[in-house]
mmCIF file of C-alpha atoms in Angstrom:
data_model
loop_
_atom_site.group_PDB
_atom_site.id
_atom_site.type_symbol
_atom_site.label_atom_id
_atom_site.label_comp_id
_atom_site.label_asym_id
_atom_site.label_seq_id
_atom_site.Cartn_x
_atom_site.Cartn_y
_atom_site.Cartn_z
ATOM 1 C CA MET A 1 92.381 119.402 79.416
ATOM 2 C CA VAL A 2 91.949 118.180 82.942
ATOM 3 C CA ASP A 3 92.544 120.156 86.093
ATOM 4 C CA ILE A 4 94.593 117.463 87.782
ATOM 5 C CA THR A 5 96.727 114.506 86.545
ATOM 6 C CA ILE A 6 97.436 111.856 89.159
ATOM 7 C CA ARG A 7 100.204 109.420 88.362
ATOM 8 C CA GLY A 8 99.606 106.243 90.264
ATOM 9 C CA ALA A 9 96.375 104.233 90.834
ATOM 10 C CA GLY A 10 97.042 102.816 94.248
ATOM 11 C CA ILE A 11 95.163 103.803 97.363
ATOM 12 C CA PHE A 12 96.711 107.245 97.660
ATOM 13 C CA GLY A 13 96.236 108.172 94.006
ATOM 14 C CA LEU A 14 92.627 106.867 93.830
ATOM 15 C CA SER A 15 91.606 108.459 97.151
ATOM 16 C CA ILE A 16 93.027 111.849 96.217
ATOM 17 C CA ALA A 17 91.277 111.651 92.807
ATOM 18 C CA TRP A 18 88.026 110.990 94.637
ATOM 19 C CA ALA A 19 88.465 113.939 97.017
ATOM 20 C CA CYS A 20 89.391 116.361 94.208
ATOM 21 C CA ALA A 21 86.676 115.230 91.802
ATOM 22 C CA ARG A 22 84.007 115.559 94.504
ATOM 23 C CA ARG A 23 85.048 119.215 94.861
ATOM 24 C CA GLY A 24 84.364 119.754 91.162
ATOM 25 C CA ALA A 25 87.865 119.329 89.690
ATOM 26 C CA SER A 26 88.331 117.334 86.461
ATOM 27 C CA VAL A 27 90.726 114.564 87.211
ATOM 28 C CA ARG A 28 92.572 111.911 85.252
ATOM 29 C CA VAL A 29 94.478 108.988 86.896
ATOM 30 C CA VAL A 30 97.358 107.468 84.897
ATOM 31 C CA ASP A 31 98.943 104.143 85.707
ATOM 32 C CA PRO A 32 100.636 101.882 83.148
ATOM 33 C CA ASN A 33 99.933 98.808 85.298
ATOM 34 C CA GLY A 34 96.299 99.649 86.124
ATOM 35 C CA PRO A 35 94.604 100.145 89.515
ATOM 36 C CA ALA A 36 95.897 98.445 92.665
ATOM 37 C CA ALA A 37 98.849 96.813 90.765
ATOM 38 C CA GLY A 38 101.230 97.266 93.654
ATOM 39 C CA ALA A 39 100.936 97.036 97.401
ATOM 40 C CA SER A 40 97.323 98.371 97.254
ATOM 41 C CA GLY A 41 96.273 95.079 95.688
ATOM 42 C CA GLY A 42 97.043 93.187 98.899
ATOM 43 C CA ILE A 43 94.742 91.127 101.089
ATOM 44 C CA VAL A 44 95.235 92.148 104.747
ATOM 45 C CA GLY A 45 93.713 95.600 105.265
ATOM 46 C CA ALA A 46 94.242 96.223 108.966
ATOM 47 C CA LEU A 47 93.249 99.803 109.905
ATOM 48 C CA ALA A 48 94.805 99.827 113.338
ATOM 49 C CA PRO A 49 95.818 102.765 115.505
ATOM 50 C CA HIS A 50 99.184 103.474 117.096
ATOM 51 C CA VAL A 51 99.470 102.858 120.843
ATOM 52 C CA PRO A 52 97.753 105.748 122.681
ATOM 53 C CA GLU A 53 100.863 107.318 124.229
ATOM 54 C CA ASN A 54 103.877 109.506 123.368
ATOM 55 C CA TRP A 55 101.469 111.515 121.215
ATOM 56 C CA ASN A 56 102.809 113.175 118.080
ATOM 57 C CA GLU A 57 101.543 114.624 114.826
ATOM 58 C CA LYS A 58 101.647 111.325 113.024
ATOM 59 C CA LYS A 59 99.455 109.632 115.611
ATOM 60 C CA ALA A 60 97.029 112.633 115.645
ATOM 61 C CA PHE A 61 96.769 112.562 111.853
ATOM 62 C CA GLN A 62 96.176 108.855 111.845
ATOM 63 C CA LEU A 63 93.444 109.146 114.564
ATOM 64 C CA ALA A 64 91.669 111.801 112.429
ATOM 65 C CA SER A 65 91.884 109.626 109.407
ATOM 66 C CA LEU A 66 90.613 106.464 111.150
ATOM 67 C CA LEU A 67 87.661 108.468 112.451
ATOM 68 C CA MET A 68 86.898 109.700 108.898
ATOM 69 C CA ALA A 69 87.051 106.263 107.389
ATOM 70 C CA GLU A 70 83.474 105.148 107.960
ATOM 71 C CA SER A 71 81.943 108.087 106.092
ATOM 72 C CA PHE A 72 84.691 108.041 103.466
ATOM 73 C CA TRP A 73 84.120 104.422 102.511
ATOM 74 C CA ALA A 74 80.281 104.693 102.846
ATOM 75 C CA GLY A 75 80.241 107.527 100.297
ATOM 76 C CA ILE A 76 82.385 105.573 97.876
ATOM 77 C CA ALA A 77 80.220 102.430 98.240
ATOM 78 C CA LYS A 78 77.013 104.425 97.726
ATOM 79 C CA THR A 79 78.349 106.193 94.656
ATOM 80 C CA GLY A 80 79.834 103.185 92.850
ATOM 81 C CA GLY A 81 77.729 100.395 94.177
ATOM 82 C CA VAL A 82 80.744 98.254 95.098
ATOM 83 C CA SER A 83 81.520 97.354 98.750
ATOM 84 C CA PRO A 84 85.119 98.027 99.979
ATOM 85 C CA GLY A 85 84.635 95.566 102.799
ATOM 86 C CA TYR A 86 84.991 98.245 105.424
ATOM 87 C CA ALA A 87 83.833 97.755 108.987
ATOM 88 C CA ARG A 88 85.007 99.178 112.319
ATOM 89 C CA THR A 89 85.022 95.918 114.304
ATOM 90 C CA GLY A 90 87.727 96.675 116.885
ATOM 91 C CA ARG A 91 90.729 94.566 117.780
ATOM 92 C CA LEU A 92 91.806 92.106 120.439
ATOM 93 C CA GLN A 93 95.318 91.463 121.680
ATOM 94 C CA PRO A 94 96.461 88.875 124.219
ATOM 95 C CA ILE A 95 98.483 90.122 127.199
ATOM 96 C CA ALA A 96 101.583 87.925 127.781
ATOM 97 C CA ASP A 97 102.633 88.599 131.381
ATOM 98 C CA GLU A 98 102.073 90.756 134.467
ATOM 99 C CA ARG A 99 104.364 93.533 133.300
ATOM 100 C CA ALA A 100 102.522 93.842 130.018
ATOM 101 C CA LEU A 101 99.240 93.812 131.901
ATOM 102 C CA VAL A 102 100.224 96.735 134.087
ATOM 103 C CA LEU A 103 101.397 98.659 131.018
ATOM 104 C CA ALA A 104 98.153 97.916 129.168
ATOM 105 C CA GLN A 105 96.106 99.094 132.134
ATOM 106 C CA SER A 106 98.027 102.362 132.282
ATOM 107 C CA ARG A 107 97.259 102.983 128.680
ATOM 108 C CA GLU A 108 93.530 102.968 129.395
ATOM 109 C CA ASP A 109 93.912 106.410 130.925
ATOM 110 C CA THR A 110 96.038 107.883 128.082
ATOM 111 C CA ALA A 111 93.605 106.469 125.487
ATOM 112 C CA ALA A 112 90.678 108.137 127.268
ATOM 113 C CA GLU A 113 92.567 111.437 127.228
ATOM 114 C CA LEU A 114 93.817 111.217 123.639
ATOM 115 C CA TRP A 115 90.945 109.425 121.932
ATOM 116 C CA GLN A 116 88.313 111.083 124.147
ATOM 117 C CA ASP A 117 84.817 109.837 123.387
ATOM 118 C CA HIS A 118 85.675 108.578 119.921
ATOM 119 C CA ALA A 119 86.966 105.130 120.920
ATOM 120 C CA ARG A 120 88.108 103.024 123.819
ATOM 121 C CA TRP A 121 91.235 101.112 124.718
ATOM 122 C CA GLU A 122 90.597 98.771 127.620
ATOM 123 C CA VAL A 123 91.716 95.711 129.357
ATOM 124 C CA ILE A 124 89.115 92.925 129.594
ATOM 125 C CA ALA A 125 88.902 89.430 130.979
ATOM 126 C CA ALA A 126 89.313 86.823 128.246
ATOM 127 C CA PRO A 127 85.781 85.378 128.669
ATOM 128 C CA GLU A 128 84.265 88.825 127.832
ATOM 129 C CA ALA A 129 85.740 88.660 124.287
ATOM 130 C CA GLY A 130 83.632 85.635 123.144
ATOM 131 C CA THR A 131 84.789 82.602 121.224
ATOM 132 C CA TRP A 132 86.771 84.468 118.449
ATOM 133 C CA SER A 133 89.668 85.634 120.536
ATOM 134 C CA PRO A 134 93.354 84.604 121.028
ATOM 135 C CA PRO A 135 94.415 82.553 124.046
ATOM 136 C CA SER A 136 96.097 84.801 126.647
ATOM 137 C CA ALA A 137 98.654 83.662 129.268
ATOM 138 C CA THR A 138 97.383 86.200 131.781
ATOM 139 C CA GLY A 139 93.673 85.648 131.056
ATOM 140 C CA PHE A 140 93.334 89.276 129.966
ATOM 141 C CA LEU A 141 93.136 90.990 126.555
ATOM 142 C CA ILE A 142 93.469 94.492 125.145
ATOM 143 C CA ARG A 143 90.311 95.525 123.278
ATOM 144 C CA ASP A 144 90.167 98.725 121.272
ATOM 145 C CA THR A 145 87.131 99.945 119.470
ATOM 146 C CA LEU A 146 89.021 102.156 117.010
ATOM 147 C CA SER A 147 90.531 99.495 114.755
ATOM 148 C CA ALA A 148 88.755 98.737 111.502
ATOM 149 C CA ARG A 149 89.259 96.633 108.412
ATOM 150 C CA VAL A 150 88.942 97.094 104.672
ATOM 151 C CA HIS A 151 89.649 94.555 101.983
ATOM 152 C CA PRO A 152 92.393 96.348 99.978
ATOM 153 C CA ARG A 153 91.522 94.965 96.577
ATOM 154 C CA GLN A 154 87.778 95.532 97.163
ATOM 155 C CA GLY A 155 88.578 99.037 98.493
ATOM 156 C CA CYS A 156 90.446 99.943 95.304
ATOM 157 C CA ALA A 157 87.730 98.359 93.137
ATOM 158 C CA ALA A 158 85.121 100.417 95.014
ATOM 159 C CA LEU A 159 87.061 103.525 94.360
ATOM 160 C CA VAL A 160 87.473 102.739 90.646
ATOM 161 C CA ALA A 161 83.724 102.188 90.362
ATOM 162 C CA ALA A 162 82.890 105.419 92.213
ATOM 163 C CA LEU A 163 85.385 107.459 90.199
ATOM 164 C CA GLY A 164 83.877 106.134 86.963
ATOM 165 C CA VAL A 165 80.412 107.334 88.074
ATOM 166 C CA ILE A 166 81.670 110.881 88.710
ATOM 167 C CA GLY A 167 83.559 111.039 85.440
ATOM 168 C CA VAL A 168 87.186 110.288 86.400
ATOM 169 C CA GLU A 169 88.980 108.183 83.786
ATOM 170 C CA ILE A 170 91.790 105.808 84.745
ATOM 171 C CA VAL A 171 94.144 105.175 81.788
ATOM 172 C CA LYS A 172 97.513 103.517 81.186
ATOM 173 C CA GLU A 173 98.981 106.413 79.303
ATOM 174 C CA ALA A 174 98.232 110.178 79.050
ATOM 175 C CA PRO A 175 100.211 113.494 78.950
ATOM 176 C CA ASP A 176 100.543 115.622 82.009
ATOM 177 C CA GLU A 177 97.800 118.239 82.157
ATOM 178 C CA GLY A 178 96.923 120.695 84.861
ATOM 179 C CA GLN A 179 98.437 120.137 88.274
ATOM 180 C CA ILE A 180 100.476 116.949 88.589
ATOM 181 C CA LEU A 181 100.531 114.617 91.618
ATOM 182 C CA HIS A 182 102.851 111.657 91.860
ATOM 183 C CA ALA A 183 101.487 108.734 93.931
ATOM 184 C CA THR A 184 103.756 106.064 92.412
ATOM 185 C CA GLY A 185 104.757 103.983 95.408
ATOM 186 C CA VAL A 186 108.022 102.133 95.421
ATOM 187 C CA ALA A 187 109.019 103.166 91.915
ATOM 188 C CA GLY A 188 108.512 106.825 92.860
ATOM 189 C CA LEU A 189 110.713 106.499 95.952
ATOM 190 C CA ALA A 190 113.436 104.869 93.877
ATOM 191 C CA GLU A 191 113.295 107.589 91.334
ATOM 192 C CA ILE A 192 113.807 110.304 93.999
ATOM 193 C CA SER A 193 116.625 108.306 95.605
ATOM 194 C CA ARG A 194 118.450 108.104 92.241
ATOM 195 C CA ALA A 195 118.011 111.833 91.639
ATOM 196 C CA LYS A 196 119.152 112.756 95.097
ATOM 197 C CA GLY A 197 122.062 110.327 95.262
ATOM 198 C CA LYS A 198 120.891 108.971 98.641
ATOM 199 C CA THR A 199 118.124 106.819 99.987
ATOM 200 C CA PHE A 200 114.802 108.675 100.088
ATOM 201 C CA GLY A 201 112.781 105.505 100.562
ATOM 202 C CA ASN A 202 112.492 101.900 99.444
ATOM 203 C CA GLY A 203 110.223 98.915 99.157
ATOM 204 C CA VAL A 204 109.669 96.657 102.167
ATOM 205 C CA LYS A 205 108.468 93.243 101.264
ATOM 206 C CA GLY A 206 105.389 91.815 102.925
ATOM 207 C CA GLN A 207 104.000 88.340 102.693
ATOM 208 C CA ALA A 208 100.485 87.378 103.720
ATOM 209 C CA ALA A 209 97.991 84.531 103.342
ATOM 210 C CA LEU A 210 94.265 84.289 102.790
ATOM 211 C CA LEU A 211 92.265 81.446 104.352
ATOM 212 C CA ALA A 212 88.753 80.221 103.859
ATOM 213 C CA PHE A 213 87.581 80.829 107.413
ATOM 214 C CA ASP A 214 84.417 82.739 108.311
ATOM 215 C CA ALA A 215 84.821 84.324 111.747
ATOM 216 C CA GLY A 216 81.627 86.335 111.249
ATOM 217 C CA PRO A 217 81.016 89.720 109.437
ATOM 218 C CA GLN A 218 81.473 91.749 112.604
ATOM 219 C CA ALA A 219 84.235 89.674 114.179
ATOM 220 C CA PRO A 220 87.136 91.804 115.597
ATOM 221 C CA GLN A 221 90.561 91.669 114.127
ATOM 222 C CA LEU A 222 93.222 90.034 116.270
ATOM 223 C CA PHE A 223 96.889 90.880 116.864
ATOM 224 C CA ALA A 224 98.857 87.996 118.312
ATOM 225 C CA ASP A 225 102.485 87.019 118.007
ATOM 226 C CA THR A 226 102.990 90.214 115.954
ATOM 227 C CA LEU A 227 100.563 88.908 113.306
ATOM 228 C CA HIS A 228 97.328 90.517 112.042
ATOM 229 C CA PHE A 229 94.285 88.271 111.705
ATOM 230 C CA ILE A 230 91.644 90.141 109.633
ATOM 231 C CA PRO A 231 88.219 88.586 109.189
ATOM 232 C CA HIS A 232 86.730 89.894 105.977
ATOM 233 C CA ALA A 233 83.060 90.196 105.181
ATOM 234 C CA ASP A 234 83.278 87.701 102.347
ATOM 235 C CA GLY A 235 84.000 84.847 104.700
ATOM 236 C CA THR A 236 87.812 84.873 104.280
ATOM 237 C CA LEU A 237 90.546 85.535 106.840
ATOM 238 C CA ALA A 238 93.724 87.395 106.054
ATOM 239 C CA ILE A 239 96.925 86.763 108.013
ATOM 240 C CA GLY A 240 100.017 88.859 107.703
ATOM 241 C CA SER A 241 102.563 90.025 107.395
ATOM 242 C CA THR A 242 106.333 89.957 107.153
ATOM 243 C CA SER A 243 108.497 93.053 106.911
ATOM 244 C CA GLU A 244 111.505 92.187 104.865
ATOM 245 C CA ARG A 245 114.231 94.691 103.977
ATOM 246 C CA ASP A 246 116.457 92.153 102.270
ATOM 247 C CA TYR A 247 114.866 90.037 99.518
ATOM 248 C CA LYS A 248 115.695 88.764 96.070
ATOM 249 C CA ASP A 249 112.160 88.572 94.692
ATOM 250 C CA GLY A 250 109.685 91.089 96.004
ATOM 251 C CA HIS A 251 106.607 89.400 94.596
ATOM 252 C CA SER A 252 107.034 85.655 95.407
ATOM 253 C CA THR A 253 106.209 83.901 98.678
ATOM 254 C CA ASP A 254 108.671 81.581 100.395
ATOM 255 C CA ALA A 255 109.437 79.836 103.665
ATOM 256 C CA LEU A 256 108.927 83.055 105.639
ATOM 257 C CA LEU A 257 105.205 82.846 104.854
ATOM 258 C CA ASP A 258 105.231 79.204 105.892
ATOM 259 C CA ASP A 259 106.528 80.412 109.232
ATOM 260 C CA VAL A 260 103.770 83.059 109.417
ATOM 261 C CA LEU A 261 101.139 80.381 108.868
ATOM 262 C CA ALA A 262 102.687 78.103 111.494
ATOM 263 C CA ARG A 263 102.748 80.880 114.043
ATOM 264 C CA ALA A 264 99.190 81.832 113.202
ATOM 265 C CA ILE A 265 97.964 78.339 113.827
ATOM 266 C CA ALA A 266 99.925 78.158 117.113
ATOM 267 C CA ALA A 267 98.306 81.437 118.143
ATOM 268 C CA MET A 268 94.814 80.382 116.920
ATOM 269 C CA PRO A 269 94.533 76.579 116.759
ATOM 270 C CA VAL A 270 90.995 76.877 115.333
ATOM 271 C CA LEU A 271 92.667 77.730 111.976
ATOM 272 C CA ARG A 272 94.494 74.449 111.719
ATOM 273 C CA ASP A 273 92.210 72.972 109.059
ATOM 274 C CA ALA A 274 91.191 76.182 107.297
ATOM 275 C CA PRO A 275 91.853 75.851 103.510
ATOM 276 C CA LEU A 276 94.516 78.156 102.137
ATOM 277 C CA ILE A 277 93.029 80.321 99.275
ATOM 278 C CA GLU A 278 95.994 82.506 98.366
ATOM 279 C CA ARG A 279 99.613 83.344 99.224
ATOM 280 C CA TRP A 280 100.496 86.974 98.543
ATOM 281 C CA ALA A 281 103.739 88.977 98.436
ATOM 282 C CA GLY A 282 104.380 92.597 97.423
ATOM 283 C CA LEU A 283 106.515 95.678 98.104
ATOM 284 C CA ARG A 284 105.120 98.429 100.327
ATOM 285 C CA PRO A 285 106.588 101.969 99.906
ATOM 286 C CA ARG A 286 108.450 103.073 103.042
ATOM 287 C CA SER A 287 109.963 106.498 103.173
ATOM 288 C CA GLN A 288 113.264 107.027 105.048
ATOM 289 C CA SER A 289 111.339 108.830 107.785
ATOM 290 C CA ARG A 290 108.733 106.078 108.016
ATOM 291 C CA ALA A 291 106.053 108.785 107.646
ATOM 292 C CA PRO A 292 103.947 109.403 104.558
ATOM 293 C CA VAL A 293 105.521 112.002 102.224
ATOM 294 C CA LEU A 294 103.119 114.723 101.174
ATOM 295 C CA GLY A 295 103.232 118.131 99.486
ATOM 296 C CA GLU A 296 105.689 119.645 97.033
ATOM 297 C CA HIS A 297 107.560 117.055 95.035
ATOM 298 C CA PRO A 298 111.255 116.964 95.904
ATOM 299 C CA ILE A 299 112.556 116.656 92.287
ATOM 300 C CA TYR A 300 109.686 118.097 90.171
ATOM 301 C CA PRO A 301 109.265 121.758 91.004
ATOM 302 C CA GLY A 302 105.657 122.871 90.988
ATOM 303 C CA GLN A 303 104.333 119.325 91.220
ATOM 304 C CA PHE A 304 103.094 117.283 94.223
ATOM 305 C CA ILE A 305 103.722 113.915 95.867
ATOM 306 C CA ALA A 306 101.801 111.542 98.080
ATOM 307 C CA ASN A 307 103.827 108.386 98.818
ATOM 308 C CA GLY A 308 105.150 106.248 101.659
ATOM 309 C CA GLY A 309 101.992 104.640 102.869
ATOM 310 C CA PHE A 310 103.995 101.528 104.001
ATOM 311 C CA LYS A 311 101.770 99.555 106.372
ATOM 312 C CA ILE A 312 99.255 102.325 107.114
ATOM 313 C CA GLY A 313 98.374 103.590 103.687
ATOM 314 C CA PHE A 314 94.730 102.537 103.748
ATOM 315 C CA GLY A 315 94.305 103.934 107.279
ATOM 316 C CA MET A 316 95.829 107.299 106.334
ATOM 317 C CA ALA A 317 94.199 107.603 102.936
ATOM 318 C CA PRO A 318 90.872 109.392 103.967
ATOM 319 C CA ARG A 319 92.729 112.251 105.687
ATOM 320 C CA ILE A 320 95.581 112.411 103.122
ATOM 321 C CA ALA A 321 92.990 112.707 100.313
ATOM 322 C CA GLU A 322 91.383 115.717 101.922
ATOM 323 C CA VAL A 323 94.689 117.372 102.837
ATOM 324 C CA MET A 324 96.058 117.068 99.321
ATOM 325 C CA ALA A 325 92.803 118.323 97.812
ATOM 326 C CA ASP A 326 93.000 121.305 100.096
ATOM 327 C CA LEU A 327 96.526 122.015 98.932
ATOM 328 C CA MET A 328 96.060 121.546 95.208
ATOM 329 C CA LEU A 329 92.623 123.053 94.832
ATOM 330 C CA GLU A 330 92.497 125.776 97.457
ATOM 331 C CA GLY A 331 96.123 126.429 98.348
ATOM 332 C CA ARG A 332 95.508 125.494 102.011
ATOM 333 C CA ASP A 333 98.509 123.734 103.407
ATOM 334 C CA GLN A 334 97.626 121.506 106.376
ATOM 335 C CA ILE A 335 100.414 118.982 105.966
ATOM 336 C CA PRO A 336 102.200 118.089 109.204
ATOM 337 C CA GLU A 337 105.847 119.180 109.198
ATOM 338 C CA GLY A 338 107.021 115.594 109.645
ATOM 339 C CA PHE A 339 105.306 114.565 106.451
ATOM 340 C CA ARG A 340 107.002 116.996 104.098
ATOM 341 C CA ALA A 341 109.533 115.812 101.512
#
């Protein structure tokens, strides 16, 4: 018998298994498709904050999680000996016009108030950013020091290795034992929608590309023309992504990714001759509320859920793991009201 059965070996399931096992619980993770088979097996890995204004519980939760991320991933890498590709390298964004410049400057004050001494959001002159930066029509950029990156596949591989060291098995089939947590992504949202007779959540398709381009191990991520440019530590550069609600095939790339690549080169001409390593497509679980869904499962009484990571699953995972471990192991409920099923 195990204390906890976790169904789903994506970033939420693996992270919660790690948090629970470190507190002494015996944990088993069950996934018929294996670790990182869904959206968690992607290539982008932008851990970026919300704009520092109109503060709410979701933004506060995400800030806490982003600040936990460095120690979270360092502990995993140390235990399992596999790097997740994490680094807090910051982010640069071009400022398109004078109106956007005024708005960006006003956000410096709110960031100082909300982020305090943990990170900075600032407007800088383009030459201060160095050679790896997007062209800016105004000559100014937004730079934040909170954004980080992790390579999603490597992050999941690092978790699998660390879990193996501390005795957590990951299997394709096993009976439910102990407390049950469902972290089953798009399939789990669809199951709830069918049971409820209304949309609880769905999959939103994303397409991304991986280029052979080494911007440097500490190069900042860029956000230009609504695209993320993520320099990974292994000398690759991820570019993404689309957000598609209507699609026929959730796992194949098409002309929309061609458009992403064309826009990426227009925004960063230095990428024009970079070899394309991989085209990726997958479905990311988005709840109807757009927030992660945590706590008591809506159709399985006495069981738990952690789902709806959508685009911010890796950024939210460190804090979600601790909150769910608090709930399942100690009965302490710290889930924000807006995250409840």
